[in-house]
XYZ file of C-alpha atoms in Angstrom:
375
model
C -4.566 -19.104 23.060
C -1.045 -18.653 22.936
C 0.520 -18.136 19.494
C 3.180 -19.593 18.702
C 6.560 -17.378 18.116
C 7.878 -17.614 14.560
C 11.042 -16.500 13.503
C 11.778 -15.431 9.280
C 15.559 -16.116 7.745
C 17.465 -13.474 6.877
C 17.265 -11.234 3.934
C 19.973 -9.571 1.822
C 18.875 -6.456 0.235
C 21.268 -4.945 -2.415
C 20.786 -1.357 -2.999
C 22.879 0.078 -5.570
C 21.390 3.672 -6.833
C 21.337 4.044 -10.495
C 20.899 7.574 -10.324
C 19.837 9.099 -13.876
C 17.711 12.172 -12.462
C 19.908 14.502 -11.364
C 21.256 12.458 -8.074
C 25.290 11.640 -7.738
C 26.929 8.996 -9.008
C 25.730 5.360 -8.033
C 26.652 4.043 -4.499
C 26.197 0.313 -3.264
C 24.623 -0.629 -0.064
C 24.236 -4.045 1.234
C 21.425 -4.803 4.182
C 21.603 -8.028 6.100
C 17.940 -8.234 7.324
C 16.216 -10.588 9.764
C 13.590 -10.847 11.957
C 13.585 -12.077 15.509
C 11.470 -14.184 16.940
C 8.439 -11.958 19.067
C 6.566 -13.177 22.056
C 2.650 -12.748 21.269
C 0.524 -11.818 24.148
C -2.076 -14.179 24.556
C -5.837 -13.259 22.555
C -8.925 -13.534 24.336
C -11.329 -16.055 23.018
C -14.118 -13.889 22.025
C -14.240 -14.090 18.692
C -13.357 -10.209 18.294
C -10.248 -10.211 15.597
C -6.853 -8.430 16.767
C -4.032 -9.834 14.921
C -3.980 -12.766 12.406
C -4.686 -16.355 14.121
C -1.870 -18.646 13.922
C -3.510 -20.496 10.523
C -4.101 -16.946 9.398
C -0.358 -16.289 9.321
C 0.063 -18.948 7.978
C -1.984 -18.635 4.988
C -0.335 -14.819 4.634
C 3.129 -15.812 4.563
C 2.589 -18.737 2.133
C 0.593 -16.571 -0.249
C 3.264 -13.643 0.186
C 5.940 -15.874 -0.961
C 4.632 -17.434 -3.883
C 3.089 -14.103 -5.205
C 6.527 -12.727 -5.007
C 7.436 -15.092 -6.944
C 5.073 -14.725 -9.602
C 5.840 -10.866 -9.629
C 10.025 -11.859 -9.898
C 8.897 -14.191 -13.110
C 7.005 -11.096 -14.557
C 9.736 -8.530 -14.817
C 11.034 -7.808 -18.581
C 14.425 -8.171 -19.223
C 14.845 -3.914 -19.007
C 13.906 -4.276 -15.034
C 10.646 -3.204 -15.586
C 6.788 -3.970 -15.213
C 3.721 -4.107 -16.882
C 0.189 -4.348 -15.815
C -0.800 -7.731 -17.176
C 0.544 -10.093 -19.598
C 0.987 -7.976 -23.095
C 0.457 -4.799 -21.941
C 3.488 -2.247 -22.455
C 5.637 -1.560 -19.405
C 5.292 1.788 -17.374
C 6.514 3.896 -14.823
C 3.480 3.071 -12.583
C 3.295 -0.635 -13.153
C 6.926 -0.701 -12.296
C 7.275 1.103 -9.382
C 3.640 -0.028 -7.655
C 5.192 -3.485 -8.244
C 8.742 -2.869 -6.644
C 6.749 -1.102 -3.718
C 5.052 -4.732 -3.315
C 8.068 -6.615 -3.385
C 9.694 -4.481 -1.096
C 7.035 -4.633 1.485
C 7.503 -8.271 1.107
C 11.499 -8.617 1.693
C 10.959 -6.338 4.870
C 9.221 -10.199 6.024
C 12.518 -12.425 4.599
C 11.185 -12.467 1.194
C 14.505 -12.258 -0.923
C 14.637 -9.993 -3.303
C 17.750 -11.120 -5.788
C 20.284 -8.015 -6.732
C 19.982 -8.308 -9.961
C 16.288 -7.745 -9.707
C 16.671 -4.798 -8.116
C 19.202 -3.092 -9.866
C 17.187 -3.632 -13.315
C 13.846 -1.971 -11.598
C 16.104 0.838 -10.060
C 17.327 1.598 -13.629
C 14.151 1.047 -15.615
C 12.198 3.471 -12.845
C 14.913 6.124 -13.631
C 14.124 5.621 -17.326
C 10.698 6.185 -16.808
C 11.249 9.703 -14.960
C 9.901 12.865 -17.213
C 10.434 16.602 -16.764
C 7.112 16.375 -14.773
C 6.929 13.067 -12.923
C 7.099 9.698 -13.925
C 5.374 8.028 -16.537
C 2.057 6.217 -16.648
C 0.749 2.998 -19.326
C 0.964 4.616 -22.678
C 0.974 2.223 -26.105
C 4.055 3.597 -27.024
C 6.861 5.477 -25.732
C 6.367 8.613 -27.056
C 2.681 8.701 -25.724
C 4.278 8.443 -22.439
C 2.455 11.215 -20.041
C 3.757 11.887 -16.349
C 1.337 10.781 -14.140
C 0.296 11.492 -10.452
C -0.576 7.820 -9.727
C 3.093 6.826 -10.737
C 4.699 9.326 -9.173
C 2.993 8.384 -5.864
C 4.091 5.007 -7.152
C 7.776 6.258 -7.196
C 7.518 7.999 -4.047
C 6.638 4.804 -2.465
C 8.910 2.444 -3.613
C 11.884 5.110 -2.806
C 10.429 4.934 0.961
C 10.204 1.354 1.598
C 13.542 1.277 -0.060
C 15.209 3.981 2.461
C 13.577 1.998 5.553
C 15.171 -1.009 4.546
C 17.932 0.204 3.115
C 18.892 3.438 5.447
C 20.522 4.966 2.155
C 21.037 8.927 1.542
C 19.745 7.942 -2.347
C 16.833 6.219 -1.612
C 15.764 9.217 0.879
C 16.551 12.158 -2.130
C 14.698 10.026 -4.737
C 11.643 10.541 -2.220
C 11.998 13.853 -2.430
C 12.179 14.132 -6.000
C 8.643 12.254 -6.347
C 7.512 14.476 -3.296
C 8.392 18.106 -4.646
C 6.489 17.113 -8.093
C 3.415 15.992 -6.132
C 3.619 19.098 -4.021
C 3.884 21.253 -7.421
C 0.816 19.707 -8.798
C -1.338 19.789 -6.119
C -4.381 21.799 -6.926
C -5.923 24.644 -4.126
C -8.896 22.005 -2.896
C -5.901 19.624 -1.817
C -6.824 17.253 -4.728
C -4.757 16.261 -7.587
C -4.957 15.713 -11.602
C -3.821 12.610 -12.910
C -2.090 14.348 -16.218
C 1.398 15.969 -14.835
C 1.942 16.996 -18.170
C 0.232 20.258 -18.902
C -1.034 21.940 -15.895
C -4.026 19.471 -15.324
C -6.875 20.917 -13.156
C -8.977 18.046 -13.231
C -9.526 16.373 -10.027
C -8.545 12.835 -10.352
C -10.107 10.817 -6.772
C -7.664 7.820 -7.649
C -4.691 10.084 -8.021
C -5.642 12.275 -4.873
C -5.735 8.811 -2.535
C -2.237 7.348 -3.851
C -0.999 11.171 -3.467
C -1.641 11.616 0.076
C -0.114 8.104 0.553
C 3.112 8.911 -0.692
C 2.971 12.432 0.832
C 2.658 10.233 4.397
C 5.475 8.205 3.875
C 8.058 11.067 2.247
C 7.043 12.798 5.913
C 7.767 9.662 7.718
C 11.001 8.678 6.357
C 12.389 12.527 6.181
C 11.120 14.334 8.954
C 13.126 17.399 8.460
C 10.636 18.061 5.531
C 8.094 18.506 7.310
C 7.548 21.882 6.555
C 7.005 21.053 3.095
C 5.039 18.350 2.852
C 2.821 18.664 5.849
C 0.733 21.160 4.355
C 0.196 19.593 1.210
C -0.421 15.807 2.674
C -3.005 17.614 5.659
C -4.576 19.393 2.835
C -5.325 16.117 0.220
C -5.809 14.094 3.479
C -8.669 16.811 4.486
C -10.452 16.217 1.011
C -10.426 13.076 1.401
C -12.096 12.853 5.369
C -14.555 15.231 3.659
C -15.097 13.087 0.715
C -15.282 9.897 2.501
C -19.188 10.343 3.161
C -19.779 11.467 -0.287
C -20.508 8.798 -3.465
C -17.506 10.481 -5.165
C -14.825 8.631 -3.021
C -17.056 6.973 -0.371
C -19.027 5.427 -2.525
C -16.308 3.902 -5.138
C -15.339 -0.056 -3.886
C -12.075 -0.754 -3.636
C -10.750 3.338 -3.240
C -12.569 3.829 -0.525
C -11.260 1.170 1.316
C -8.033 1.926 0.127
C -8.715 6.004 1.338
C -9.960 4.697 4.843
C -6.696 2.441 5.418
C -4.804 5.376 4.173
C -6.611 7.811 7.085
C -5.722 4.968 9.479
C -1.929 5.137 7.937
C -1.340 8.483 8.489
C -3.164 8.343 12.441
C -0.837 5.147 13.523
C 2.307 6.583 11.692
C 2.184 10.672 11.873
C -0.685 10.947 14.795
C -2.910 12.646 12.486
C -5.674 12.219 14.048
C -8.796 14.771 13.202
C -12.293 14.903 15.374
C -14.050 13.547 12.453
C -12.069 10.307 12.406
C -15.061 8.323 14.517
C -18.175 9.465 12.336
C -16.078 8.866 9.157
C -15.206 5.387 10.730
C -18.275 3.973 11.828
C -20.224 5.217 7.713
C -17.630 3.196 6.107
C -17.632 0.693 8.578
C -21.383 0.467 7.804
C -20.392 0.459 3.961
C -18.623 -1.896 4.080
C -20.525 -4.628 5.578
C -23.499 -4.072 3.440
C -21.297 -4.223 0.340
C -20.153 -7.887 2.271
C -22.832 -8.688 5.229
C -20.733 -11.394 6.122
C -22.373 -13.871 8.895
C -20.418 -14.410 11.985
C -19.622 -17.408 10.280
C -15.720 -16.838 9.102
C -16.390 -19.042 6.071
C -19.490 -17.830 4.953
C -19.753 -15.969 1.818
C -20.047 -12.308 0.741
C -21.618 -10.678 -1.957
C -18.947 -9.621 -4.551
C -18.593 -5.977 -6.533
C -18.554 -6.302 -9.977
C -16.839 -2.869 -10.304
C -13.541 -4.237 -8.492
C -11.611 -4.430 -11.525
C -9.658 -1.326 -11.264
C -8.824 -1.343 -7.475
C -9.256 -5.016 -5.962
C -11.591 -4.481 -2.978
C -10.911 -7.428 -1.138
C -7.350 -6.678 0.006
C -8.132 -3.074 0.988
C -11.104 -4.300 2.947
C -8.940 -6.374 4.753
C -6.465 -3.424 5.274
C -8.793 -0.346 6.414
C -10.968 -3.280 8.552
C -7.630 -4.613 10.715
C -6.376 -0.881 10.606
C -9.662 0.258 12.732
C -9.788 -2.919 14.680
C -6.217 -2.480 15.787
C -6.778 1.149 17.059
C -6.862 1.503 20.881
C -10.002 4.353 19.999
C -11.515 2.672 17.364
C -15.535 4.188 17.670
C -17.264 0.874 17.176
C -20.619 -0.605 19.530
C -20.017 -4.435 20.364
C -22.502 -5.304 17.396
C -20.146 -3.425 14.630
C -17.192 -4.769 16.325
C -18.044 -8.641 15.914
C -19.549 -8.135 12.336
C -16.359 -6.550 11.195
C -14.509 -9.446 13.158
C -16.364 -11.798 10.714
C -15.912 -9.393 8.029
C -12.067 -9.830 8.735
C -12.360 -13.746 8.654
C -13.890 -14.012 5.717
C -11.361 -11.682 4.086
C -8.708 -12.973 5.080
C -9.506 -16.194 4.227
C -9.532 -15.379 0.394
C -5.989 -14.719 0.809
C -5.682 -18.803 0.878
C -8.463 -19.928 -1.126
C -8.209 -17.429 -4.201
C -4.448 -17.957 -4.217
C -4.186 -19.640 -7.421
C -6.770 -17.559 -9.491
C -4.858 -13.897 -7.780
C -1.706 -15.834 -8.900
C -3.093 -16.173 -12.610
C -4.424 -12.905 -12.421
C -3.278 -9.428 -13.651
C 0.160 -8.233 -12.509
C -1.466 -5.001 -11.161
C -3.796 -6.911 -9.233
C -1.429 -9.185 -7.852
C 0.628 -6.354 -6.732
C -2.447 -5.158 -4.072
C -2.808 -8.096 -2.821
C 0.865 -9.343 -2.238
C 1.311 -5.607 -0.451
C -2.349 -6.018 1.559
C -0.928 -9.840 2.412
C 2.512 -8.246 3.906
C 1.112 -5.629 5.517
C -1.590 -7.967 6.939
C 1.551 -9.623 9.116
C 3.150 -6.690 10.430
């Protein structure tokens, strides 16, 4: 069937560094974006999954704008974030949900100025001597954290892709070098920045390799410094994809798997291991689910999705496999994770209202899982 083309409106993203760690003074940049429209190769009509359906889009886009929305109508006066509704703002909340946001204007989602230049300034203000800061109850139990950092790291890159500006690329440095610093000789990191942590933190060591993928994408001179450290934490993590510590988690290890995927697609990392780690999870996943090959039918929840939302990196690690051209799968795999894909992505429409009343941090994942979805 042939999909129809679509086309998105332009986009107008403001960039205006606010540079309060160590940078030069503050610079304006103004992005007209837009997207033209792209012919869609017809999909064969055999129920495997390849791209979102024409409905499917559908459902994303509407579902990425009005949780974009609800993000916008969250931010505190200061520009910045917090996890749900009474928490205290951080470092992390702020800068996972600008990373959101801006993987949502990068489809026409407008992202007003204003908005922008209050996160750009509260981020800065949440920079310490070691990284930036994670949810404390007050300010001066404020501790750098690796999660936020990556955070930081990550917002700075989809910022310079949009954006193409020198200050977005040195503030992903700046997040990069203090990752690299704290990386510990197994390849793993600590969540606590702030006094030589050794404690291996799984959570921390997943978001770190993700923001050690993009810094190498968007600055490929440095590769020579961050290669090593993202091949090393990307290394712990194939080898700790088959073991309960990581594999076994729901929710991070989907989010590790997609991350794999990430780093294959955009750096060609591709290790031997790749098809064996693959087709466990792949296995994991559907018993955590065992979705029939009915799209609609239902699948057996997690209650310990709280922390990481499953659902959305399901859907992200499962269309990241079935979109690779050597993906490892037997025809049987292959059509249960097609349904598995259905029935994911259809809680994008029908759990839009409850993910819109929902915790901030929560909403973040899945407005970034529902952007990336359409790319």
């Amino acid at each position: 069937m042939q999909a129809r083309a679509r086309s998105v409106h332009p986009a107008v993203l403001v960039f205006m560094g606010v540079i309060a760690c160590g940078l030069a003074a503050s610079a304006a940049y103004v992005l007209q974006r837009g997207r033209s429209p792209e012919a869609v190769s017809p999909t064969p009509d055999d129920g495997l999954w390849r791209a979102p359906t024409p409905p499917q889009q559908l459902a994303l886009d509407g579902s990425t704008r009005v949780w974009a929305q609800q993000i916008v109508s969250r931010q505190s006066a200061d520009g910045s974030f917090s996890a749900a509704a009474g928490a205290p703002t951080s470092g992390l909340d702020t800068a996972q949900q600008f990373t959101a946001l801006l993987a949502s204007h990068g489809l026409g989602v407008i992202m007003p100025a204003d908005l922008q230049l209050r996160t750009l300034a509260a981020l800065d203000r949440a920079r310490m001597q070691s990284g930036w800061a994670g949810p404390a109850a007050t300010l001066q139990a404020r501790r750098p954290s690796a999660t936020a950092t990556a955070w930081a790291a990550l917002a700075s890159a989809y910022l310079a892709r949009h954006s193409h500006d020198e200050n977005a690329r040195q503030r992903v440095r700046i997040a990069r070098d203090v990752l690299v610093r704290a990386q510990l000789a197994d390849g793993t990191f600590p969540e606590d920045l702030g006094s030589g942590g050794t404690e291996t933190s799984p959570a921390a060591t997943v978001m770190a390799a993700w923001a050690l993928i993009e810094a190498e994408a968007i600055d490929p001179a440095s590769r020579s410094t961050t290669a090593p450290a993202r091949e090393r934490a990307l290394g712990w993590i194939r080898r700790n994809l088959s073991d309960p510590v990581l594999g076994g988690v729901p929710g991070l290890s989907e989010q590790a798997l997609w991350i794999v995927w990430r780093s294959r697609k955009t750096l060609q990392d591709r290790s031997p291991d790749d098809a064996m780690i693959a087709t466990r999870l792949a296995r994991v996943m559907l018993t955590r689910c065992s979705p029939s090959l009915d799209p609609h039918a239902g699948c057996a929840r997690p209650t310990t999705d709280a922390a990481t939302p499953w659902i959305p990196w399901t859907a992200l690690a499962t269309a990241a496999m079935l979109q690779d051209p050597q993906d490892p799968f037997d025809a049987t795999t292959r059509a249960s994770l097609s349904a598995l894909m259905g029935w994911a992505l259809g809680r994008f429409e029908t759990e839009r209202t409850e993910i819109l009343a929902g915790d901030s941090s929560s909403l973040a994942v899945w407005l970034f899982a529902s952007s990336e979805l359409q790319r």
